[in-house]
mmCIF file of C-alpha atoms in Angstrom:
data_model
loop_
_atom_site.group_PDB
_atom_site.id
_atom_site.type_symbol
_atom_site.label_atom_id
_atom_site.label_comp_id
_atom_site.label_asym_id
_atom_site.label_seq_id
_atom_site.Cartn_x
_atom_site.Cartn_y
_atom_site.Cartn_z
ATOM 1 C CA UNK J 10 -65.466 42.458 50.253
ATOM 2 C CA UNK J 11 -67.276 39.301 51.517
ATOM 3 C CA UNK J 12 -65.856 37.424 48.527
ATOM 4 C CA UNK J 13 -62.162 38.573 49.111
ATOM 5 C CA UNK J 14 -62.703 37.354 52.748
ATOM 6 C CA UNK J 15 -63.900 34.268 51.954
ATOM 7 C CA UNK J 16 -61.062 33.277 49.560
ATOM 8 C CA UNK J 17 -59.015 34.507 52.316
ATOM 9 C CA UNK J 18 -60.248 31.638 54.939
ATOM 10 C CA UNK J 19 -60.177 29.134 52.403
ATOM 11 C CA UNK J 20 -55.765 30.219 51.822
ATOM 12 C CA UNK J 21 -56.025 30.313 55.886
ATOM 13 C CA UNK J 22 -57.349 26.996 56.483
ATOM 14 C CA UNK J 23 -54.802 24.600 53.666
ATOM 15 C CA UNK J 24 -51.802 22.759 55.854
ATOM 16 C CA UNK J 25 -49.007 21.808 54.550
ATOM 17 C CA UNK J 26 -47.412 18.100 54.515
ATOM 18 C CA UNK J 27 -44.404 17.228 56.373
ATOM 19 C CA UNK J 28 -42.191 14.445 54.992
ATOM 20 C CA UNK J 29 -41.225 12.236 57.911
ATOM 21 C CA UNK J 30 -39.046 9.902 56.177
ATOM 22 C CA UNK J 31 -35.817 9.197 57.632
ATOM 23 C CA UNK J 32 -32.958 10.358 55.346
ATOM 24 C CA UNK J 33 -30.255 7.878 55.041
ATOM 25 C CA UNK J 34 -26.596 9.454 54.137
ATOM 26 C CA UNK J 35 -25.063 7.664 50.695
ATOM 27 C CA UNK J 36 -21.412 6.795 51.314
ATOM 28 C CA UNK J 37 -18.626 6.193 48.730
ATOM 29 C CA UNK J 38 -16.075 3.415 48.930
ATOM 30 C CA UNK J 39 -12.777 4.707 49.554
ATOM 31 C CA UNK J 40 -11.515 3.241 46.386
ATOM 32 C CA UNK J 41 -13.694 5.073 44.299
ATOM 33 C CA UNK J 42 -11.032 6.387 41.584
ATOM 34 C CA UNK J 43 -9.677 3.276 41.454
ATOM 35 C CA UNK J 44 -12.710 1.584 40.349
ATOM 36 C CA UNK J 45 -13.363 3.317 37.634
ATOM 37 C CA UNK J 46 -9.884 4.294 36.508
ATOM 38 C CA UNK J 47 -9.696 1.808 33.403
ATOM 39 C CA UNK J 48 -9.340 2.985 30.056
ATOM 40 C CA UNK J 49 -13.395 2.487 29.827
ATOM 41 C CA UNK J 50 -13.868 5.488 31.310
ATOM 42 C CA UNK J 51 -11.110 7.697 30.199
ATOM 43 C CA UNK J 52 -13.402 10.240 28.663
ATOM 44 C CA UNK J 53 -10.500 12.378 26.821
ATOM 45 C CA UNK J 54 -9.532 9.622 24.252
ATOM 46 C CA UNK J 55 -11.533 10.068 21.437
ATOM 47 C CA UNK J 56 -13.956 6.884 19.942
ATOM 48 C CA UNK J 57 -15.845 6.003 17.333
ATOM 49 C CA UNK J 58 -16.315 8.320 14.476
ATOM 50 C CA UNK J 59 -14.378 11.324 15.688
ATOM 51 C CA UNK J 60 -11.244 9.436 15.800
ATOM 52 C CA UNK J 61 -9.820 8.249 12.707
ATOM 53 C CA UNK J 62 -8.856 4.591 11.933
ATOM 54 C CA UNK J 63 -5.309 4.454 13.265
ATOM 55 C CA UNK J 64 -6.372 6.049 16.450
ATOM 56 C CA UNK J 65 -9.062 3.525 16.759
ATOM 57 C CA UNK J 66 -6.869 1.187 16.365
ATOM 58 C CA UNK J 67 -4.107 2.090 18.118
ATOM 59 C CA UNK J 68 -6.767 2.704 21.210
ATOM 60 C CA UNK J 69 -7.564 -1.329 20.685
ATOM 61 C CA UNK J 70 -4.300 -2.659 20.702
ATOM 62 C CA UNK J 71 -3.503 -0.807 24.114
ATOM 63 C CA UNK J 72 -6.776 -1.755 25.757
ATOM 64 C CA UNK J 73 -6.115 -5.406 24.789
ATOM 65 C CA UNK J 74 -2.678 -5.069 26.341
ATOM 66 C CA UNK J 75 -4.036 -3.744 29.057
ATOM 67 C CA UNK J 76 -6.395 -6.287 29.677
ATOM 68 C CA UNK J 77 -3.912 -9.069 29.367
ATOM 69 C CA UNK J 78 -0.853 -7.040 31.163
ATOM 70 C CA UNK J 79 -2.730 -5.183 33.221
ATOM 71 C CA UNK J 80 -1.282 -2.035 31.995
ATOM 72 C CA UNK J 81 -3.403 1.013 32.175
ATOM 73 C CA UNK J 82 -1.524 4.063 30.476
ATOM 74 C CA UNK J 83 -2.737 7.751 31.038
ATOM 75 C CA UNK J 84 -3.930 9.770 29.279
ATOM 76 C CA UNK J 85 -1.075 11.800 28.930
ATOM 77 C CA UNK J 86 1.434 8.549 28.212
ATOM 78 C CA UNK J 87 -1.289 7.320 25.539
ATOM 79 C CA UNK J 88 -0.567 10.214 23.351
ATOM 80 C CA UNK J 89 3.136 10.182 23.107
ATOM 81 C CA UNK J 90 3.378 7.130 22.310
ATOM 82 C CA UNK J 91 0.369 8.073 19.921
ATOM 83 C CA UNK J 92 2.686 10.897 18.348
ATOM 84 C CA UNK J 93 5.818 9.013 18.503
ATOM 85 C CA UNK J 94 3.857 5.650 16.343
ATOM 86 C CA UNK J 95 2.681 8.414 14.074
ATOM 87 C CA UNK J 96 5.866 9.930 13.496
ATOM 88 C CA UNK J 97 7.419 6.848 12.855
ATOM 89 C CA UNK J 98 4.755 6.264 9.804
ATOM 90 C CA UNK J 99 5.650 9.774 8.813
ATOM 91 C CA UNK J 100 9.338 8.763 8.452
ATOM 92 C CA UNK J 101 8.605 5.586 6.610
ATOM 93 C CA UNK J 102 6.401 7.198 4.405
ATOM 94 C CA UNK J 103 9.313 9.886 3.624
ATOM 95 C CA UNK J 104 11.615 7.013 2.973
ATOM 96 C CA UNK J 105 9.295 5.498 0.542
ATOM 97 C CA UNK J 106 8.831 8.629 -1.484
ATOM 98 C CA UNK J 107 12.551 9.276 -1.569
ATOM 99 C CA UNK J 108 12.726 5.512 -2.511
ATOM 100 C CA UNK J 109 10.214 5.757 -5.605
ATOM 101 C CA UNK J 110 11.962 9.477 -6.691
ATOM 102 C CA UNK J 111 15.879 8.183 -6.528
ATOM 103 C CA UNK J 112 15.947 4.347 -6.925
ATOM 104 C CA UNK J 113 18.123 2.343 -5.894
ATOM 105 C CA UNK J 114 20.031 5.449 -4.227
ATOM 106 C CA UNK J 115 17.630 5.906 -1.401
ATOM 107 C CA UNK J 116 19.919 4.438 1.255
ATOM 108 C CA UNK J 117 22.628 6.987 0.299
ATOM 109 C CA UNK J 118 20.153 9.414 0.505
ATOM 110 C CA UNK J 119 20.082 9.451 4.045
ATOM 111 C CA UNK J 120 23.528 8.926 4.507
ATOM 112 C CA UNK J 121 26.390 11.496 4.784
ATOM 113 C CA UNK J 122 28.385 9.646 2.402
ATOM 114 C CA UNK J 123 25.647 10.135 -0.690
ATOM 115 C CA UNK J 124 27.842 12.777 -2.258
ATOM 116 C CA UNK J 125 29.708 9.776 -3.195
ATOM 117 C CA UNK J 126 27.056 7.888 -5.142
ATOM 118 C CA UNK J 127 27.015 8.150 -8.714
ATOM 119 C CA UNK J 128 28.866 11.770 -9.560
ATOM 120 C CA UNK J 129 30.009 10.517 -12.517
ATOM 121 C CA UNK J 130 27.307 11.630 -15.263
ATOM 122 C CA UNK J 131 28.083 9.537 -18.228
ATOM 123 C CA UNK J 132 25.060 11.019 -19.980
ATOM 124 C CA UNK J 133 27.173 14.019 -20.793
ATOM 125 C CA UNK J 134 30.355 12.458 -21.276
ATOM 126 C CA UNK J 135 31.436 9.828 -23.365
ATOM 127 C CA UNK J 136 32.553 7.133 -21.714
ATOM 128 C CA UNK J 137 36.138 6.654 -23.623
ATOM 129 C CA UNK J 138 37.088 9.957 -22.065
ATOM 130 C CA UNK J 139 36.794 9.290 -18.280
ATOM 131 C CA UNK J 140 39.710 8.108 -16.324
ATOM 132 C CA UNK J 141 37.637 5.091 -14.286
ATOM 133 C CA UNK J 142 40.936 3.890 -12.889
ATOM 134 C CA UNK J 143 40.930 6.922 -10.938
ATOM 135 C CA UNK J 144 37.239 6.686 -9.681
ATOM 136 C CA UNK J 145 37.580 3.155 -8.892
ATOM 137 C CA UNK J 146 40.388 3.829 -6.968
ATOM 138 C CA UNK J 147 38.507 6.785 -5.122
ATOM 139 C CA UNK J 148 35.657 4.421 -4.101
ATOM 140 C CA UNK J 149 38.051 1.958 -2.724
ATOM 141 C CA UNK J 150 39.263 4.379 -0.825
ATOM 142 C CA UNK J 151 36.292 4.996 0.843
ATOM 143 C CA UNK J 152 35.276 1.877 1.021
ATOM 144 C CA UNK J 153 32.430 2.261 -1.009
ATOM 145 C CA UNK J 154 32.607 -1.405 -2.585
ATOM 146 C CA UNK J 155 29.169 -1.001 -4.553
ATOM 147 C CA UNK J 156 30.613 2.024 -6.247
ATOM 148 C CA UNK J 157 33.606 0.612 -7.277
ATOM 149 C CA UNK J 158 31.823 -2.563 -8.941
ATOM 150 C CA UNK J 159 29.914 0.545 -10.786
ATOM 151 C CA UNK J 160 32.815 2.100 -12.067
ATOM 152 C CA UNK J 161 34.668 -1.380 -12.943
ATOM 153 C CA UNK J 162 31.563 -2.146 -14.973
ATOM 154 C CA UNK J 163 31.792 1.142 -16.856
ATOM 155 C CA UNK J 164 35.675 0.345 -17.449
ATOM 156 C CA UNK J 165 34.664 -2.677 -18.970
ATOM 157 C CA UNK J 166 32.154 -1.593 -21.189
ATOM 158 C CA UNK J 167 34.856 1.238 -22.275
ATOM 159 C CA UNK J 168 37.387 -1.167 -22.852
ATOM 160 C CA UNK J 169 35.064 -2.908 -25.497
ATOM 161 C CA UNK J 170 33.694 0.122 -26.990
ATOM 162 C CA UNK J 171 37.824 0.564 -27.424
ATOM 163 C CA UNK J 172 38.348 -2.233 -29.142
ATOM 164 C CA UNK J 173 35.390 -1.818 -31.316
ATOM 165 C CA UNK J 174 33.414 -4.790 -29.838
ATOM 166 C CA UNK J 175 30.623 -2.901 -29.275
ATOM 167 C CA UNK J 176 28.903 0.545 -29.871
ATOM 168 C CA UNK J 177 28.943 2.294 -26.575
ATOM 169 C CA UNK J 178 26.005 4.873 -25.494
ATOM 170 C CA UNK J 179 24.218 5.575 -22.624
ATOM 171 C CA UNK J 180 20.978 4.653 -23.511
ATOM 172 C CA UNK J 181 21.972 0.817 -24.406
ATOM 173 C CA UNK J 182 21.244 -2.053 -21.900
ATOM 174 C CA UNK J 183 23.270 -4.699 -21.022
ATOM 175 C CA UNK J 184 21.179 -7.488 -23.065
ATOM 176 C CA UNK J 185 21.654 -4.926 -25.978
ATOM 177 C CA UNK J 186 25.712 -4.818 -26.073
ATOM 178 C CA UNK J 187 25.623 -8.876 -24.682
ATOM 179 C CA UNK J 188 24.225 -8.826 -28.409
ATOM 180 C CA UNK J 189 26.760 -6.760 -30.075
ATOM 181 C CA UNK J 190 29.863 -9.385 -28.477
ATOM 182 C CA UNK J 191 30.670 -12.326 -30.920
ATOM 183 C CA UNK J 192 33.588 -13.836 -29.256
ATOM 184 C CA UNK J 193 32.112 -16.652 -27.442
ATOM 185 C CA UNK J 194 33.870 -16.113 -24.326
ATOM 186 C CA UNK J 195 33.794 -12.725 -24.176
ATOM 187 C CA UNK J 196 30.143 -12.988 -24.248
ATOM 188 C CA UNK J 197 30.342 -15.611 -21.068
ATOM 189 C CA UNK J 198 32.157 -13.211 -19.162
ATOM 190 C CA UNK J 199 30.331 -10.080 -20.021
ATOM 191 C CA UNK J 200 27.118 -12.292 -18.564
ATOM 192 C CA UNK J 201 28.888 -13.259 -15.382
ATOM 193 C CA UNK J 202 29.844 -9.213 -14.905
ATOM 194 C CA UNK J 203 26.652 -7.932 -16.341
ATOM 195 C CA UNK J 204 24.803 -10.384 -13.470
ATOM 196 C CA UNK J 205 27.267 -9.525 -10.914
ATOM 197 C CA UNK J 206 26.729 -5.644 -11.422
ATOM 198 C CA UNK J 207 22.546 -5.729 -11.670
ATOM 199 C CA UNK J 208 22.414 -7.650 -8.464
ATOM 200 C CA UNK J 209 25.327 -5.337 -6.886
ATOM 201 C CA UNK J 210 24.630 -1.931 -7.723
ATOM 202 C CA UNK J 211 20.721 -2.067 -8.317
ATOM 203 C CA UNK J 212 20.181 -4.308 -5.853
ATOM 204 C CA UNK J 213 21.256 -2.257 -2.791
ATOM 205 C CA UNK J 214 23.680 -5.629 -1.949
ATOM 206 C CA UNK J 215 25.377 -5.144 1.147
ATOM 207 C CA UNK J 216 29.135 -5.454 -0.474
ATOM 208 C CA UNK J 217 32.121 -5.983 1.886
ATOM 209 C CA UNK J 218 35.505 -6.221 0.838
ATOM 210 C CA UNK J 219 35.958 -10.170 0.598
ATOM 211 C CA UNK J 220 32.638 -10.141 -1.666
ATOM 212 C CA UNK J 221 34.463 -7.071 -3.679
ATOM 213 C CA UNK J 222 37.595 -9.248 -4.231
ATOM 214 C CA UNK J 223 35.411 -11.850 -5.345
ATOM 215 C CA UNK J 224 33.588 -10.075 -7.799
ATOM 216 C CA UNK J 225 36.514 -8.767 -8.729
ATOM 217 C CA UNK J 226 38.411 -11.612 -10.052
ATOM 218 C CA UNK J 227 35.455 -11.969 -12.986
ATOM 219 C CA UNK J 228 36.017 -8.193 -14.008
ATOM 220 C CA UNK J 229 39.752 -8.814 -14.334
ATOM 221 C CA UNK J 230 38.690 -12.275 -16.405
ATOM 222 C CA UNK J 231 36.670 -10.103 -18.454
ATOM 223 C CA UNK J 232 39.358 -7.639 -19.189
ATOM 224 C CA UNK J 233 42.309 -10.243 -19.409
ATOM 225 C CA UNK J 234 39.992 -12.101 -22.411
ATOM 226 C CA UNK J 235 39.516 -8.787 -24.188
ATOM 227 C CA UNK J 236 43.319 -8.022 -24.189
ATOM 228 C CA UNK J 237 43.859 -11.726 -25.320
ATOM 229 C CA UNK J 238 40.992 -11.043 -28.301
ATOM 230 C CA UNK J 239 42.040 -8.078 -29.525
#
């Protein structure tokens, strides 16, 4: 019992320390959230490795506009125009498949008018049984001037196969029946065509109807020589 008391006096006689600092009260400037409102501390974009490259570097471009312009986007306005840059990519990257899978035809792909490209499947046909007048004369009438030079270039290669100048089939090139022509000037203007329809047709050229007339004019040479030949 003696113990217990003593331990007891000892508890009774510690004091306890009273802090008399004076507390001074922190105050923030008013224009706190404007301070730190730079895309530094926009914790919601994502950095570093969690973000991929085109996000990083999409992120850069608009912080070094910002620093320049002094245009700070939101969070909010960063990612749409995130989403609409990455669904641009996504279209271009469509259009380049399509491009690689179709050719030359990857314009009209898009288009509404790509019904009209090509129908004619001269893989299945023989070539001295198509009316061509008739197709050429459809293009026209759409105004599809690259068409036309197509079909005009397939009347001319019937009109020699006709007039057995060449040997006509689908898998031939055009160096292979510029070959087959002797007649010296026949072979001119069957180069002069042949150039005009590579660069035309396979080239995606933007033809209008003045360069159709002048392109033209070397078909009709072409034909009016093989009449005169034969």
């Amino acid at each position: 019992m003696n113990s217990l008391a003593a331990i007891a006096s000892v508890k009774d006689s510690l004091t306890v320390s009273i802090d008399s600092t004076k507390v001074v009260p922190k105050h923030f400037s008013e224009n706190l959230s404007e301070k730190y409102s730079g895309s530094d501390f926009d914790y919601d974009a994502m950095e570093g490795e969690a973000e991929n490259f085109l996000g990083r570097a999409i992120t850069w471009f608009f912080q070094k506009l910002g620093e320049i312009f002094g245009i700070n986007l939101s969070p909010e306005m960063y990612q749409i125009i995130k989403f609409i840059i990455y669904g641009l990519l996504i279209v271009f990257a469509i259009y380049i498949l399509v491009k690689l899978l179709v050719g030359d035809n990857a314009s009209s792909f898009f288009s509404r008018k790509s019904k009209m490209v090509a129908p004619l499947n001269i893989q299945e046909e023989h070539i001295e049984n198509i009316d061509l007048d008739s197709y050429i004369k459809n293009a026209l009438k759409e105004e599809n001037y690259r068409l036309a030079i197509r079909y005009m270039y397939l009347k001319s290669l019937k009109l020699l196969s006709l007039n057995n100048i060449i040997d006509w089939h689908f898998e031939k090139t055009n160096s292979d029946y510029y070959r087959e022509i002797e007649n010296t000037t026949l072979k001119e203007n069957f180069k002069k065509t042949s150039y005009l329809y590579d660069n035309i047709w396979y080239g995606e050229y933007a033809l209008d109807k003045a360069g159709f007339e002048n392109a033209e004019k070397d078909f009709e040479r072409l034909n009016q020589n093989l009449k005169n030949a034969g």
